């Protein structure tokens, strides 16, 4: 039986990490390659943080529902009149899953024995229970999960004691509203899905710095003005801002664009929010661990209409065929390198001016990881 990491393991993992990014090393490669840390992350990170579910449009109407899986646990989100509710997606009778996919309903009925629940989670009917002794239907309800609408999207948190996302994330919602005031009115248009042979943290590390962009993303650097790129870290999020799409470039056409900035946010631990040059748009990159050394990543595109324009088709093709192909090759190579004895940890490159070519947002992410790990090591 494999035991979990100890306090000594955590100290080894954090060796060289310094609160000052100008003095700091990265996390040890063991964090990315030792399966014991993946097990820690399921409990200490993904079971205790706000996880992205969907755009508000999916559960806007009364009775609308959708399902998702967080840290191996199925969760259902449903609109109960004006209220948004979330529950563990499991019947309180014999633990059968209640809902699949998405849709609309008036009651939640278990497909196993037809126990049914109101949209508030309370038990309404339980067939053939009239003669049970000490059976109190009014005391039975679905296991509630914290849910919140934030910045045009829906998030859930498995930790019932977690502070509200609006409290934890400070001014993030206001910043999204400033740069993407139409976000709640956009509609889902396209999804890209990737299976990546790399630990999820390598994917986030790569997203959080553009130090690699002039080398690995040359087309991207004609779309975004790297001289204006600024990265700012906050409590549990960071922002990445630059002028973009203001002239012809090698990535995709921006003719007639109404959005002429690159506005990107990362929300701890694994949600990446983006506003690219073009028509009104928003992109959510959701990075989900799929076991040790494996990541499942989705790109959801939200536009003014579900019917994409030729320019939007071109932009999606650029993300899929070029940008993602470049990034996936990078992180998979890094994962292979971390699995060799040649590498343990590397130096964080820090620009005190906060440019996109600095790795201070990676350092910020590692600090949050260490804080989560410290709560789990024994």
Short mmCIF file of C-alpha atoms in Angstrom, two decimals:
data_model
loop_
_atom_site.label_atom_id
_atom_site.label_comp_id
_atom_site.label_asym_id
_atom_site.label_seq_id
_atom_site.Cartn_x
_atom_site.Cartn_y
_atom_site.Cartn_z
CA UNK A 1 0.00 0.00 0.00
CA UNK A 2 1.39 3.40 -1.03
CA UNK A 3 1.51 5.95 1.77
CA UNK A 4 0.92 9.66 1.29
CA UNK A 5 3.66 12.29 1.32
CA UNK A 6 5.16 13.25 4.67
CA UNK A 7 6.21 16.62 6.03
CA UNK A 8 9.76 15.71 5.00
CA UNK A 9 8.55 15.01 1.45
CA UNK A 10 6.92 18.45 1.36
CA UNK A 11 10.10 20.13 2.56
CA UNK A 12 12.04 18.39 -0.20
CA UNK A 13 9.42 19.44 -2.74
CA UNK A 14 9.69 23.09 -1.69
CA UNK A 15 13.50 23.21 -1.45
CA UNK A 16 14.68 26.35 -3.19
CA UNK A 17 11.24 27.97 -3.41
CA UNK A 18 11.35 31.48 -1.97
CA UNK A 19 8.52 33.96 -1.37
CA UNK A 20 10.54 36.44 -3.45
CA UNK A 21 10.29 35.37 -7.11
CA UNK A 22 13.64 37.04 -7.83
CA UNK A 23 15.28 34.55 -5.46
CA UNK A 24 13.15 31.49 -6.12
CA UNK A 25 13.44 28.10 -7.75
CA UNK A 26 10.45 26.25 -9.15
CA UNK A 27 8.81 23.30 -7.44
CA UNK A 28 10.65 20.01 -7.53
CA UNK A 29 9.91 17.74 -10.49
CA UNK A 30 8.48 15.23 -7.99
CA UNK A 31 5.35 17.40 -7.78
CA UNK A 32 4.75 16.62 -11.44
CA UNK A 33 5.85 12.97 -11.56
CA UNK A 34 5.20 11.34 -8.17
CA UNK A 35 1.63 9.90 -8.15
CA UNK A 36 1.36 10.55 -4.40
CA UNK A 37 1.09 14.28 -5.04
CA UNK A 38 -1.73 13.70 -7.51
CA UNK A 39 -3.66 11.95 -4.75
CA UNK A 40 -3.00 14.90 -2.44
CA UNK A 41 -4.26 17.33 -5.08
CA UNK A 42 -7.59 15.53 -5.49
CA UNK A 43 -8.33 16.14 -1.82
CA UNK A 44 -6.39 19.30 -0.96
CA UNK A 45 -6.85 21.24 -4.20
CA UNK A 46 -9.75 20.09 -6.36
CA UNK A 47 -12.10 19.13 -3.53
CA UNK A 48 -11.61 22.51 -1.85
CA UNK A 49 -11.58 25.08 -4.65
CA UNK A 50 -14.12 26.73 -6.93
CA UNK A 51 -14.44 24.70 -10.10
CA UNK A 52 -15.82 26.03 -13.38
CA UNK A 53 -18.98 24.33 -14.65
CA UNK A 54 -20.58 26.28 -17.50
CA UNK A 55 -21.78 29.62 -18.88
CA UNK A 56 -24.82 31.05 -17.11
CA UNK A 57 -26.91 30.53 -20.26
CA UNK A 58 -26.94 26.77 -19.69
CA UNK A 59 -28.89 27.05 -16.42
CA UNK A 60 -30.66 30.37 -16.95
CA UNK A 61 -34.24 29.08 -17.28
CA UNK A 62 -36.27 27.51 -14.44
CA UNK A 63 -35.79 23.74 -14.41
CA UNK A 64 -32.61 23.84 -16.50
CA UNK A 65 -29.86 21.54 -15.25
CA UNK A 66 -26.37 20.35 -16.11
CA UNK A 67 -24.00 17.80 -14.60
CA UNK A 68 -20.27 17.72 -14.10
CA UNK A 69 -17.60 15.71 -12.28
CA UNK A 70 -15.33 17.32 -9.69
CA UNK A 71 -12.53 15.31 -8.06
CA UNK A 72 -14.30 12.08 -9.07
CA UNK A 73 -17.63 13.23 -7.61
CA UNK A 74 -20.69 13.76 -9.81
CA UNK A 75 -22.47 17.08 -9.24
CA UNK A 76 -25.76 18.40 -10.63
CA UNK A 77 -26.53 22.11 -11.00
CA UNK A 78 -30.19 23.12 -11.39
CA UNK A 79 -32.20 26.33 -11.64
CA UNK A 80 -34.93 26.34 -9.00
CA UNK A 81 -37.01 29.39 -9.90
CA UNK A 82 -34.76 32.37 -9.19
CA UNK A 83 -32.27 30.28 -7.21
CA UNK A 84 -29.32 28.32 -8.54
CA UNK A 85 -28.69 25.11 -6.61
CA UNK A 86 -26.14 22.31 -6.77
CA UNK A 87 -26.24 18.82 -5.29
CA UNK A 88 -24.17 15.69 -5.17
CA UNK A 89 -25.66 13.78 -8.08
CA UNK A 90 -26.65 10.75 -6.01
CA UNK A 91 -29.97 9.42 -4.74
CA UNK A 92 -30.28 9.21 -0.96
CA UNK A 93 -31.93 5.78 -1.22
CA UNK A 94 -29.35 3.49 -2.87
CA UNK A 95 -26.81 5.96 -4.31
CA UNK A 96 -27.79 5.71 -7.97
CA UNK A 97 -26.79 8.72 -10.07
CA UNK A 98 -29.82 10.92 -10.60
CA UNK A 99 -29.09 12.97 -13.71
CA UNK A 100 -26.89 12.74 -16.78
CA UNK A 101 -25.83 15.37 -19.28
CA UNK A 102 -28.03 18.44 -19.34
CA UNK A 103 -31.66 19.36 -19.96
CA UNK A 104 -34.79 20.65 -18.26
CA UNK A 105 -37.12 19.12 -15.65
CA UNK A 106 -39.70 19.85 -12.98
CA UNK A 107 -38.57 17.17 -10.54
CA UNK A 108 -35.45 15.10 -10.10
CA UNK A 109 -36.48 11.45 -10.32
CA UNK A 110 -34.09 8.59 -9.70
CA UNK A 111 -34.06 6.10 -12.61
CA UNK A 112 -33.50 3.20 -10.19
CA UNK A 113 -36.48 3.18 -7.80
CA UNK A 114 -38.28 6.41 -8.78
CA UNK A 115 -37.60 8.35 -5.61
CA UNK A 116 -38.19 11.94 -6.64
CA UNK A 117 -36.91 15.25 -5.32
CA UNK A 118 -37.97 18.85 -5.76
CA UNK A 119 -35.56 21.28 -7.37
CA UNK A 120 -34.76 22.46 -3.85
CA UNK A 121 -33.38 18.97 -3.14
CA UNK A 122 -36.15 17.86 -0.75
CA UNK A 123 -37.63 14.38 -1.11
CA UNK A 124 -41.14 14.50 -2.61
CA UNK A 125 -42.11 10.87 -3.27
CA UNK A 126 -40.66 7.48 -2.31
CA UNK A 127 -42.78 4.60 -3.65
CA UNK A 128 -43.88 1.80 -1.27
CA UNK A 129 -42.51 3.39 1.89
CA UNK A 130 -45.88 3.93 3.64
CA UNK A 131 -45.37 1.07 6.08
CA UNK A 132 -41.77 1.77 7.04
CA UNK A 133 -41.17 2.46 10.71
CA UNK A 134 -39.54 5.79 11.66
CA UNK A 135 -39.32 6.85 8.02
CA UNK A 136 -39.51 10.64 7.76
CA UNK A 137 -39.51 11.86 4.12
CA UNK A 138 -39.26 15.48 5.23
CA UNK A 139 -35.87 14.81 6.81
CA UNK A 140 -34.40 13.46 3.56
CA UNK A 141 -32.82 15.80 1.04
CA UNK A 142 -30.05 15.76 -1.52
CA UNK A 143 -26.54 16.62 -0.37
CA UNK A 144 -26.11 20.32 -1.13
CA UNK A 145 -22.98 21.63 -2.86
CA UNK A 146 -21.90 25.28 -2.84
CA UNK A 147 -22.66 27.00 -6.15
CA UNK A 148 -22.10 30.53 -7.37
CA UNK A 149 -22.62 32.67 -10.46
CA UNK A 150 -19.47 34.66 -11.05
CA UNK A 151 -18.27 36.71 -14.00
CA UNK A 152 -20.85 35.26 -16.39
CA UNK A 153 -20.20 31.64 -15.43
CA UNK A 154 -21.21 29.00 -12.88
CA UNK A 155 -18.79 27.51 -10.36
CA UNK A 156 -19.17 24.88 -7.63
CA UNK A 157 -17.11 24.01 -4.57
CA UNK A 158 -17.22 20.65 -2.79
CA UNK A 159 -15.99 22.22 0.44
CA UNK A 160 -19.04 23.42 2.42
CA UNK A 161 -16.83 25.71 4.50
CA UNK A 162 -15.13 27.44 1.58
CA UNK A 163 -15.50 31.24 1.46
CA UNK A 164 -17.60 32.60 -1.40
CA UNK A 165 -15.78 32.94 -4.69
CA UNK A 166 -16.80 36.61 -4.83
CA UNK A 167 -15.00 37.09 -1.51
CA UNK A 168 -11.92 35.08 -2.44
CA UNK A 169 -11.42 36.50 -5.92
CA UNK A 170 -11.74 40.16 -4.97
CA UNK A 171 -11.99 42.40 -8.00
CA UNK A 172 -11.81 39.68 -10.66
CA UNK A 173 -15.52 39.88 -11.50
CA UNK A 174 -15.31 43.65 -11.89
CA UNK A 175 -12.24 43.33 -14.10
CA UNK A 176 -13.98 40.78 -16.34
CA UNK A 177 -17.02 43.06 -16.53
CA UNK A 178 -14.77 45.96 -17.56
CA UNK A 179 -12.96 44.10 -20.34
CA UNK A 180 -15.85 41.83 -21.38
CA UNK A 181 -19.11 43.63 -20.47
CA UNK A 182 -21.09 41.34 -22.80
CA UNK A 183 -19.84 38.06 -21.30
CA UNK A 184 -23.18 36.97 -19.79
CA UNK A 185 -24.99 37.62 -23.08
CA UNK A 186 -22.67 35.54 -25.24
CA UNK A 187 -23.60 32.04 -26.38
CA UNK A 188 -21.67 28.81 -26.66
CA UNK A 189 -20.45 28.19 -30.20
CA UNK A 190 -17.69 25.57 -30.17
CA UNK A 191 -15.66 23.21 -27.98
CA UNK A 192 -12.19 21.78 -28.52
CA UNK A 193 -11.00 18.85 -26.39
CA UNK A 194 -7.46 17.61 -25.86
CA UNK A 195 -5.90 14.63 -24.08
CA UNK A 196 -2.42 15.70 -23.00
CA UNK A 197 0.43 13.46 -21.81
CA UNK A 198 1.50 15.89 -19.13
CA UNK A 199 0.68 16.72 -15.53
CA UNK A 200 -1.98 19.43 -15.25
CA UNK A 201 0.43 21.74 -13.41
CA UNK A 202 2.76 21.86 -16.41
CA UNK A 203 -0.19 23.04 -18.49
CA UNK A 204 -0.92 25.82 -15.98
CA UNK A 205 2.77 26.77 -15.68
CA UNK A 206 2.92 27.16 -19.44
CA UNK A 207 -0.25 29.26 -19.54
CA UNK A 208 1.00 31.63 -16.84
CA UNK A 209 4.05 32.98 -18.67
CA UNK A 210 4.79 34.32 -22.11
CA UNK A 211 8.55 34.04 -21.68
CA UNK A 212 8.29 31.21 -24.20
CA UNK A 213 6.09 33.11 -26.66
CA UNK A 214 8.74 34.77 -28.85
CA UNK A 215 10.43 31.37 -29.24
CA UNK A 216 7.46 29.01 -29.52
CA UNK A 217 4.52 31.21 -30.64
CA UNK A 218 5.84 33.50 -33.35
CA UNK A 219 2.45 33.95 -35.01
CA UNK A 220 0.92 34.82 -31.63
CA UNK A 221 3.54 37.53 -31.17
CA UNK A 222 2.31 39.23 -34.35
CA UNK A 223 -1.24 39.24 -32.94
CA UNK A 224 -0.28 40.50 -29.45
CA UNK A 225 1.99 43.46 -28.83
CA UNK A 226 4.50 41.92 -26.41
CA UNK A 227 5.85 45.37 -25.50
CA UNK A 228 2.51 46.11 -23.80
CA UNK A 229 2.10 42.69 -22.13
CA UNK A 230 1.67 42.98 -18.34
CA UNK A 231 1.05 40.22 -15.80
CA UNK A 232 -0.36 41.02 -12.35
CA UNK A 233 -0.86 38.51 -9.53
CA UNK A 234 -3.62 38.73 -6.93
CA UNK A 235 -4.78 36.47 -4.09
CA UNK A 236 -6.10 33.45 -6.05
CA UNK A 237 -5.92 34.82 -9.59
CA UNK A 238 -3.72 36.65 -12.04
CA UNK A 239 -4.33 38.88 -15.05
CA UNK A 240 -2.49 39.03 -18.37
CA UNK A 241 -3.14 42.16 -20.44
CA UNK A 242 -1.82 43.48 -23.74
CA UNK A 243 -2.82 45.46 -26.79
CA UNK A 244 -3.66 43.06 -29.61
CA UNK A 245 -5.33 42.66 -32.97
CA UNK A 246 -4.77 46.26 -34.04
CA UNK A 247 -3.06 45.42 -37.32
CA UNK A 248 -2.60 42.56 -39.76
CA UNK A 249 -0.88 39.55 -38.25
CA UNK A 250 0.15 35.99 -39.03
CA UNK A 251 -2.32 34.31 -36.65
CA UNK A 252 -5.81 35.13 -37.99
CA UNK A 253 -7.74 37.99 -39.57
CA UNK A 254 -8.88 40.78 -37.24
CA UNK A 255 -10.63 42.80 -39.94
CA UNK A 256 -13.64 44.56 -38.39
CA UNK A 257 -12.66 43.52 -34.86
CA UNK A 258 -14.45 45.31 -32.02
CA UNK A 259 -12.18 43.72 -29.39
CA UNK A 260 -8.62 45.00 -29.78
CA UNK A 261 -7.04 43.79 -26.55
CA UNK A 262 -5.71 40.52 -25.19
CA UNK A 263 -7.34 40.15 -21.75
CA UNK A 264 -6.60 36.88 -19.97
CA UNK A 265 -7.20 35.71 -16.41
CA UNK A 266 -6.18 32.61 -14.47
CA UNK A 267 -8.33 31.55 -11.51
CA UNK A 268 -6.83 29.12 -9.00
CA UNK A 269 -6.32 26.32 -9.58
CA UNK A 270 -7.27 25.34 -13.13
CA UNK A 271 -9.58 27.82 -14.88
CA UNK A 272 -8.22 30.04 -17.65
CA UNK A 273 -10.44 32.83 -18.99
CA UNK A 274 -9.64 34.69 -22.22
CA UNK A 275 -10.85 37.57 -24.36
CA UNK A 276 -9.12 37.58 -27.76
CA UNK A 277 -9.23 40.13 -30.61
CA UNK A 278 -12.29 39.84 -32.85
CA UNK A 279 -16.04 40.19 -32.34
CA UNK A 280 -17.41 40.03 -28.82
CA UNK A 281 -16.05 36.76 -27.47
CA UNK A 282 -14.89 34.82 -24.44
CA UNK A 283 -12.89 31.59 -24.20
CA UNK A 284 -12.68 29.24 -21.21
CA UNK A 285 -9.75 26.85 -21.06
CA UNK A 286 -10.52 24.25 -18.39
CA UNK A 287 -7.56 22.14 -17.29
CA UNK A 288 -8.63 18.91 -15.57
CA UNK A 289 -6.22 16.28 -14.19
CA UNK A 290 -6.93 12.89 -15.71
CA UNK A 291 -4.65 10.83 -13.48
CA UNK A 292 -0.93 11.16 -12.76
CA UNK A 293 0.85 12.67 -15.74
CA UNK A 294 -2.36 13.07 -17.75
CA UNK A 295 -4.55 16.10 -18.44
CA UNK A 296 -7.88 16.59 -20.17
CA UNK A 297 -8.24 20.12 -21.48
CA UNK A 298 -11.30 21.80 -23.00
CA UNK A 299 -11.52 25.08 -24.90
CA UNK A 300 -15.05 26.54 -24.95
CA UNK A 301 -15.69 29.44 -27.32
CA UNK A 302 -18.51 31.90 -26.60
CA UNK A 303 -19.48 34.39 -29.32
CA UNK A 304 -22.22 36.89 -30.05
CA UNK A 305 -24.07 34.20 -32.01
CA UNK A 306 -23.93 30.42 -32.15
CA UNK A 307 -23.30 30.72 -35.89
CA UNK A 308 -19.63 31.57 -36.21
CA UNK A 309 -18.34 33.99 -38.79
CA UNK A 310 -15.58 33.17 -41.25
CA UNK A 311 -13.15 35.16 -39.10
CA UNK A 312 -14.16 33.19 -36.01
CA UNK A 313 -13.72 29.90 -37.86
CA UNK A 314 -10.24 31.08 -38.77
CA UNK A 315 -9.50 32.06 -35.16
CA UNK A 316 -10.68 28.67 -33.84
CA UNK A 317 -8.57 26.92 -36.47
CA UNK A 318 -5.54 28.95 -35.39
CA UNK A 319 -6.04 28.00 -31.74
CA UNK A 320 -6.55 24.33 -32.61
CA UNK A 321 -4.01 23.75 -35.37
CA UNK A 322 -1.27 26.15 -34.32
CA UNK A 323 -1.38 27.58 -30.80
CA UNK A 324 -2.55 24.43 -29.03
CA UNK A 325 -0.32 22.17 -31.11
CA UNK A 326 2.65 24.29 -30.07
CA UNK A 327 1.71 24.36 -26.38
CA UNK A 328 0.90 20.66 -26.13
CA UNK A 329 4.24 19.76 -27.69
CA UNK A 330 5.95 22.01 -25.13
CA UNK A 331 4.28 20.62 -22.00
CA UNK A 332 4.57 17.01 -23.10
CA UNK A 333 8.29 17.53 -23.69
CA UNK A 334 8.62 19.14 -20.25
CA UNK A 335 6.83 16.18 -18.66
CA UNK A 336 9.23 13.74 -20.31
CA UNK A 337 12.18 15.83 -19.14
CA UNK A 338 10.92 15.96 -15.57
CA UNK A 339 10.76 12.17 -15.51
CA UNK A 340 14.53 11.92 -16.05
CA UNK A 341 17.15 12.13 -13.27
CA UNK A 342 18.77 15.02 -15.13
CA UNK A 343 16.29 17.59 -13.80
CA UNK A 344 15.10 18.43 -10.30
CA UNK A 345 14.07 22.10 -10.36
CA UNK A 346 14.86 25.30 -12.28
CA UNK A 347 15.22 28.99 -11.60
CA UNK A 348 12.19 31.29 -11.80
CA UNK A 349 12.88 34.09 -14.29
CA UNK A 350 11.56 37.33 -12.80
CA UNK A 351 11.08 40.76 -14.34
CA UNK A 352 10.23 43.29 -11.59
CA UNK A 353 8.34 45.28 -14.23
CA UNK A 354 5.78 42.46 -14.52
CA UNK A 355 6.15 41.83 -18.24
CA UNK A 356 4.77 38.81 -20.04
CA UNK A 357 8.29 37.45 -20.33
CA UNK A 358 8.48 37.07 -16.54
CA UNK A 359 7.58 33.89 -14.64
CA UNK A 360 6.28 35.59 -11.49
CA UNK A 361 2.75 34.27 -12.14
CA UNK A 362 4.16 30.72 -12.24
CA UNK A 363 5.86 31.44 -8.91
CA UNK A 364 2.51 32.72 -7.55
CA UNK A 365 0.82 29.48 -8.62
CA UNK A 366 3.52 27.39 -6.94
CA UNK A 367 3.03 29.33 -3.71
CA UNK A 368 -0.67 28.50 -3.70
CA UNK A 369 0.12 24.85 -4.36
CA UNK A 370 2.55 24.70 -1.46
CA UNK A 371 -0.06 26.28 0.81
CA UNK A 372 -2.55 23.57 -0.20
CA UNK A 373 0.03 20.81 0.22
CA UNK A 374 0.95 22.00 3.71
CA UNK A 375 -2.58 21.31 4.86
CA UNK A 376 -2.29 17.67 3.79
CA UNK A 377 1.25 16.53 4.67
CA UNK A 378 1.68 14.49 7.89
#
